[in-house]
Amino acid sequence: MIKKELIMEKALELFAKQGFEATSVQQITEHSRISKGAFYLSFKSKDELILALIDHFMIQISSDIDHIVKHTTDHDLLYKFFYASLKSYRDHSDFAKIFMKEQAQSCNEELIKKIHYYESINEKNILSLVDRLYGDDIVQTRYDLVYCINGLLKHYAALFLFYNIPLDLYLLTQSLVEKTNVLANHISIPFITNDLVEMMKPGTKEEITKEQIFNLMDNKLEELEESIEKESLTLLKQQLIEPTLSRPLIKGLVENIHYHPHCKWLSYLLRQYYQF
Amino acid sequence: MIKKELIMEKALELFAKQGFEATSVQQITEHSRISKGAFYLSFKSKDELILALIDHFMIQISSDIDHIVKHTTDHDLLYKFFYASLKSYRDHSDFAKIFMKEQAQSCNEELIKKIHYYESINEKNILSLVDRLYGDDIVQTRYDLVYCINGLLKHYAALFLFYNIPLDLYLLTQSLVEKTNVLANHISIPFITNDLVEMMKPGTKEEITKEQIFNLMDNKLEELEESIEKESLTLLKQQLIEPTLSRPLIKGLVENIHYHPHCKWLSYLLRQYYQF
DNA sequence: TTGACAAATGACTAATTAGTCATTAGTATA
DNA sequence: TATACTAATGACTAATTAGTCATTTGTCAA
């Protein structure tokens, strides 16, 4: 057990410096002053090691932040969230480097899955924070706000993680709190809509079912006013039930609805469905 | 020459899918349907290939955006900047993926240097944009604004690069313009100060020397066919040896060559050199 | 047809990789 | 001391890597 921790500690240093792929088991065993066999007594593979590392740190970090979001008054919430997040990055800077690098780069299936899992927890936390603080004022832009908070946090964190600049945690926190409040109070143009979030969820990505499109069509038909677009959509719906028109005609109808701001998503799904 | 482009094209696809490190020369040669020897006739090493790819695309993208920043009225500036940037990412999405991944991860010394070089050009562009648009109002927060613009741009670009969501370039641009204006007009707490920026500079940046430009001119003159561009270039070369024309005339000549696809980079260097 | 030259090949080397396993060292109990 | 057990070793395999080079193929002028 102690050996396992020793390996994790030493491997962390090497991964942070060189990256996961670029670090060999050989290097890890040398750095830990153990034999190759000893390594494989603790971990079944190199992959198992990095998965263990991610779990080890992310369980800690996630639950810390989750606790803060759930047990802080609204007044302090944003401040404490940023402070805790930045502090986690600083205190586990080697880990944070690995996590950020692998997030951008990894090709390992399981690794990506794990990173996505913890990322989704993080996003859920921020979303609940945003809804609590700004509530009904930002129904349209809530996902954008979440995305900006996450983006700015990571981008500023990279500043002290990858360029060893001195970090004034207090000041950086204040500056991020201000930016978040400013954005929350003033932005009005949403880019990340409900539809978009739905599609980014892992399950949805693989297959577009007739039913999904059908349901979305019904929703949109209710939203739309009488127009060419609505007529086109109605025709497309009929085609979905009972195809009678030729492919070019269907393609044309899909084109018709594409420029309507509410139907972008639908037209995307239809193009996928019909393989245009 | 054509072979070189074939290899670059095929390698780009593989790098975008699997990452640079994870792609073997073997795979590249198989994908390009050439032999291993043929690969090494075009490129001295795998490293030289990715450096060539980065130059190829970044010269194009950087000079496009530079040109827009320098030739757009203030009214349109922000909008055109975001639009052009996002369009570049979309049109060269395989390259953008590689550039983003390697930016986060790479351990190759020369590769990092090159990426930093183009990043610093990008930052300079954004800084000049910020100063022009908001000027004295944001002396304290200008670097933060630059950093936020860069961060938000990349973060949102990742959205359509790595999750294949459909991209409404127009809407995303508008949404980013709004966010930028909101931040510029309301943030007051600076985190990235002048000193910090100084500190992040890796020693002294390479100067653009007369010789570099001169050599590049000679190369291009050989490539070009008889045309207004070639005449302009010849005149510019003479000006470099012995200046006789006035600044506006020189600026006009630089303008003349900018639209020629092979001279984008040269025109960028000349604009830097003459401080237009 | 021949000769000369450039383009292209792929078998090859030497190095490195993740992971295995027969062997040994260390330790605790009888 | 003898026995039984676990902990640890590092030489080993098989696969893969970047890069090389003797050889073949293609092309075009004489």
mmCIF file of C-alpha atoms in Angstrom, chain A residues 17-22 100-102 104-107 116 123 141 143-145 147-148 150-152 154-160 162-169 171-172 174-175 178-180 182-183 186-193 196 199-200 205 261 264-265 268 271, chain B residues 17-22 97 100-102 104-107 116 123 141 143-152 154-160 162-175 178-180 182-183 185-193 196 199-200:
data_model
loop_
_atom_site.group_PDB
_atom_site.id
_atom_site.type_symbol
_atom_site.label_atom_id
_atom_site.label_comp_id
_atom_site.label_asym_id
_atom_site.label_seq_id
_atom_site.Cartn_x
_atom_site.Cartn_y
_atom_site.Cartn_z
ATOM 1 C CA LYS A 17 7.017 17.328 -16.402
ATOM 2 C CA GLN A 18 6.925 15.110 -19.503
ATOM 3 C CA GLY A 19 3.339 14.091 -20.050
ATOM 4 C CA PHE A 20 1.781 10.690 -19.540
ATOM 5 C CA GLU A 21 2.530 9.125 -22.921
ATOM 6 C CA ALA A 22 6.087 10.395 -22.930
ATOM 7 C CA MET A 100 -5.340 19.835 -18.226
ATOM 8 C CA LYS A 101 -2.908 18.313 -20.692
ATOM 9 C CA GLU A 102 -4.755 15.024 -20.915
ATOM 10 C CA ALA A 104 -6.813 18.488 -24.393
ATOM 11 C CA GLN A 105 -4.938 15.614 -25.836
ATOM 12 C CA SER A 106 -5.618 12.117 -24.671
ATOM 13 C CA CYS A 107 -6.576 9.337 -27.021
ATOM 14 C CA HIS A 116 -15.394 13.638 -18.887
ATOM 15 C CA GLU A 123 -20.118 21.639 -14.744
ATOM 16 C CA THR A 141 -27.617 32.620 -20.949
ATOM 17 C CA TYR A 143 -25.144 27.667 -20.037
ATOM 18 C CA ASP A 144 -22.998 30.365 -21.594
ATOM 19 C CA LEU A 145 -22.239 31.721 -18.177
ATOM 20 C CA TYR A 147 -19.038 27.838 -19.978
ATOM 21 C CA CYS A 148 -17.383 31.222 -19.459
ATOM 22 C CA ASN A 150 -15.159 27.267 -16.557
ATOM 23 C CA GLY A 151 -13.154 28.706 -19.419
ATOM 24 C CA LEU A 152 -11.842 31.716 -17.562
ATOM 25 C CA LYS A 154 -8.977 27.162 -16.487
ATOM 26 C CA HIS A 155 -7.353 29.810 -18.647
ATOM 27 C CA TYR A 156 -6.201 31.863 -15.663
ATOM 28 C CA ALA A 157 -5.140 28.743 -13.796
ATOM 29 C CA ALA A 158 -2.925 27.807 -16.738
ATOM 30 C CA LEU A 159 -1.184 31.122 -16.234
ATOM 31 C CA PHE A 160 0.406 30.072 -12.971
ATOM 32 C CA PHE A 162 2.492 26.590 -16.973
ATOM 33 C CA TYR A 163 4.297 29.899 -16.632
ATOM 34 C CA ASN A 164 5.646 29.900 -13.141
ATOM 35 C CA ILE A 165 4.314 33.298 -12.309
ATOM 36 C CA PRO A 166 3.737 34.220 -8.679
ATOM 37 C CA LEU A 167 0.119 33.773 -7.725
ATOM 38 C CA ASP A 168 -1.894 36.205 -5.641
ATOM 39 C CA LEU A 169 -4.794 33.877 -4.957
ATOM 40 C CA LEU A 171 -6.471 39.068 -6.131
ATOM 41 C CA LEU A 172 -7.106 36.506 -8.853
ATOM 42 C CA GLN A 174 -11.548 38.856 -6.818
ATOM 43 C CA SER A 175 -10.828 39.506 -10.424
ATOM 44 C CA GLU A 178 -15.906 40.525 -10.850
ATOM 45 C CA LYS A 179 -15.725 39.147 -14.388
ATOM 46 C CA THR A 180 -18.384 36.580 -13.613
ATOM 47 C CA VAL A 182 -20.194 41.480 -15.040
ATOM 48 C CA LEU A 183 -20.976 38.772 -17.548
ATOM 49 C CA HIS A 186 -24.893 42.139 -18.917
ATOM 50 C CA ILE A 187 -24.771 39.392 -21.521
ATOM 51 C CA SER A 188 -27.944 38.788 -23.484
ATOM 52 C CA ILE A 189 -26.953 36.780 -26.558
ATOM 53 C CA PRO A 190 -27.050 33.041 -25.831
ATOM 54 C CA PHE A 191 -24.936 30.688 -27.866
ATOM 55 C CA ILE A 192 -25.108 27.514 -25.834
ATOM 56 C CA THR A 193 -28.765 26.590 -25.915
ATOM 57 C CA LEU A 196 -26.863 22.146 -27.761
ATOM 58 C CA MET A 199 -26.529 16.933 -27.929
ATOM 59 C CA MET A 200 -23.246 17.259 -26.115
ATOM 60 C CA LYS A 205 -23.809 11.725 -29.767
ATOM 61 C CA PRO A 261 -32.580 30.663 -35.708
ATOM 62 C CA LYS A 264 -30.545 25.321 -36.735
ATOM 63 C CA TRP A 265 -30.285 22.380 -34.489
ATOM 64 C CA TYR A 268 -28.350 19.723 -38.273
ATOM 65 C CA ARG A 271 -28.771 16.464 -42.269
ATOM 66 C CA LYS B 17 -7.298 12.191 -35.077
ATOM 67 C CA GLN B 18 -4.543 10.615 -32.982
ATOM 68 C CA GLY B 19 -2.176 13.377 -31.972
ATOM 69 C CA PHE B 20 1.336 14.016 -33.217
ATOM 70 C CA GLU B 21 3.278 11.747 -30.848
ATOM 71 C CA ALA B 22 0.835 8.901 -31.286
ATOM 72 C CA LYS B 97 -7.088 20.636 -33.316
ATOM 73 C CA MET B 100 -4.560 23.368 -29.577
ATOM 74 C CA LYS B 101 -3.498 19.923 -28.445
ATOM 75 C CA GLU B 102 0.189 20.585 -28.898
ATOM 76 C CA ALA B 104 -1.351 22.212 -24.080
ATOM 77 C CA GLN B 105 0.878 19.233 -24.184
ATOM 78 C CA SER B 106 3.983 19.268 -26.294
ATOM 79 C CA CYS B 107 7.406 18.590 -24.871
ATOM 80 C CA HIS B 116 4.855 30.448 -28.661
ATOM 81 C CA GLU B 123 -1.580 38.337 -28.556
ATOM 82 C CA THR B 141 -7.163 46.064 -17.434
ATOM 83 C CA TYR B 143 -3.883 42.753 -20.555
ATOM 84 C CA ASP B 144 -6.694 41.047 -18.702
ATOM 85 C CA LEU B 145 -9.023 41.912 -21.522
ATOM 86 C CA VAL B 146 -6.579 40.460 -24.055
ATOM 87 C CA TYR B 147 -6.276 37.328 -21.968
ATOM 88 C CA CYS B 148 -10.046 36.960 -21.658
ATOM 89 C CA ILE B 149 -10.599 37.492 -25.375
ATOM 90 C CA ASN B 150 -8.015 34.857 -26.190
ATOM 91 C CA GLY B 151 -9.353 32.468 -23.578
ATOM 92 C CA LEU B 152 -12.992 32.774 -24.547
ATOM 93 C CA LYS B 154 -10.218 29.293 -27.755
ATOM 94 C CA HIS B 155 -12.684 27.826 -25.278
ATOM 95 C CA TYR B 156 -15.646 28.384 -27.571
ATOM 96 C CA ALA B 157 -13.693 27.209 -30.597
ATOM 97 C CA ALA B 158 -12.970 23.961 -28.780
ATOM 98 C CA LEU B 159 -16.699 23.478 -28.543
ATOM 99 C CA PHE B 160 -17.111 22.873 -32.237
ATOM 100 C CA PHE B 162 -13.827 18.659 -30.292
ATOM 101 C CA TYR B 163 -17.552 18.084 -29.961
ATOM 102 C CA ASN B 164 -18.851 18.054 -33.497
ATOM 103 C CA ILE B 165 -21.616 20.489 -32.830
ATOM 104 C CA PRO B 166 -22.961 22.530 -35.705
ATOM 105 C CA LEU B 167 -21.518 26.008 -35.743
ATOM 106 C CA ASP B 168 -23.500 29.173 -36.309
ATOM 107 C CA LEU B 169 -20.492 31.388 -36.979
ATOM 108 C CA TYR B 170 -22.631 34.499 -37.092
ATOM 109 C CA LEU B 171 -24.289 33.919 -33.749
ATOM 110 C CA LEU B 172 -21.116 32.839 -31.988
ATOM 111 C CA THR B 173 -19.319 35.909 -33.255
ATOM 112 C CA GLN B 174 -22.068 38.170 -31.972
ATOM 113 C CA SER B 175 -22.063 36.452 -28.632
ATOM 114 C CA GLU B 178 -20.992 41.159 -26.665
ATOM 115 C CA LYS B 179 -18.999 39.414 -23.980
ATOM 116 C CA THR B 180 -15.888 41.350 -24.900
ATOM 117 C CA VAL B 182 -19.285 43.843 -21.522
ATOM 118 C CA LEU B 183 -15.955 42.930 -19.970
ATOM 119 C CA ASN B 185 -16.796 48.343 -20.136
ATOM 120 C CA HIS B 186 -17.198 46.940 -16.642
ATOM 121 C CA ILE B 187 -14.164 45.193 -15.246
ATOM 122 C CA SER B 188 -11.970 47.206 -12.914
ATOM 123 C CA ILE B 189 -9.793 44.726 -11.042
ATOM 124 C CA PRO B 190 -6.605 44.021 -12.961
ATOM 125 C CA PHE B 191 -4.774 40.755 -12.442
ATOM 126 C CA ILE B 192 -2.353 40.721 -15.353
ATOM 127 C CA THR B 193 -0.169 43.746 -14.812
ATOM 128 C CA LEU B 196 3.586 40.213 -15.116
ATOM 129 C CA MET B 199 8.007 38.385 -16.669
ATOM 130 C CA MET B 200 6.258 36.069 -19.071
#
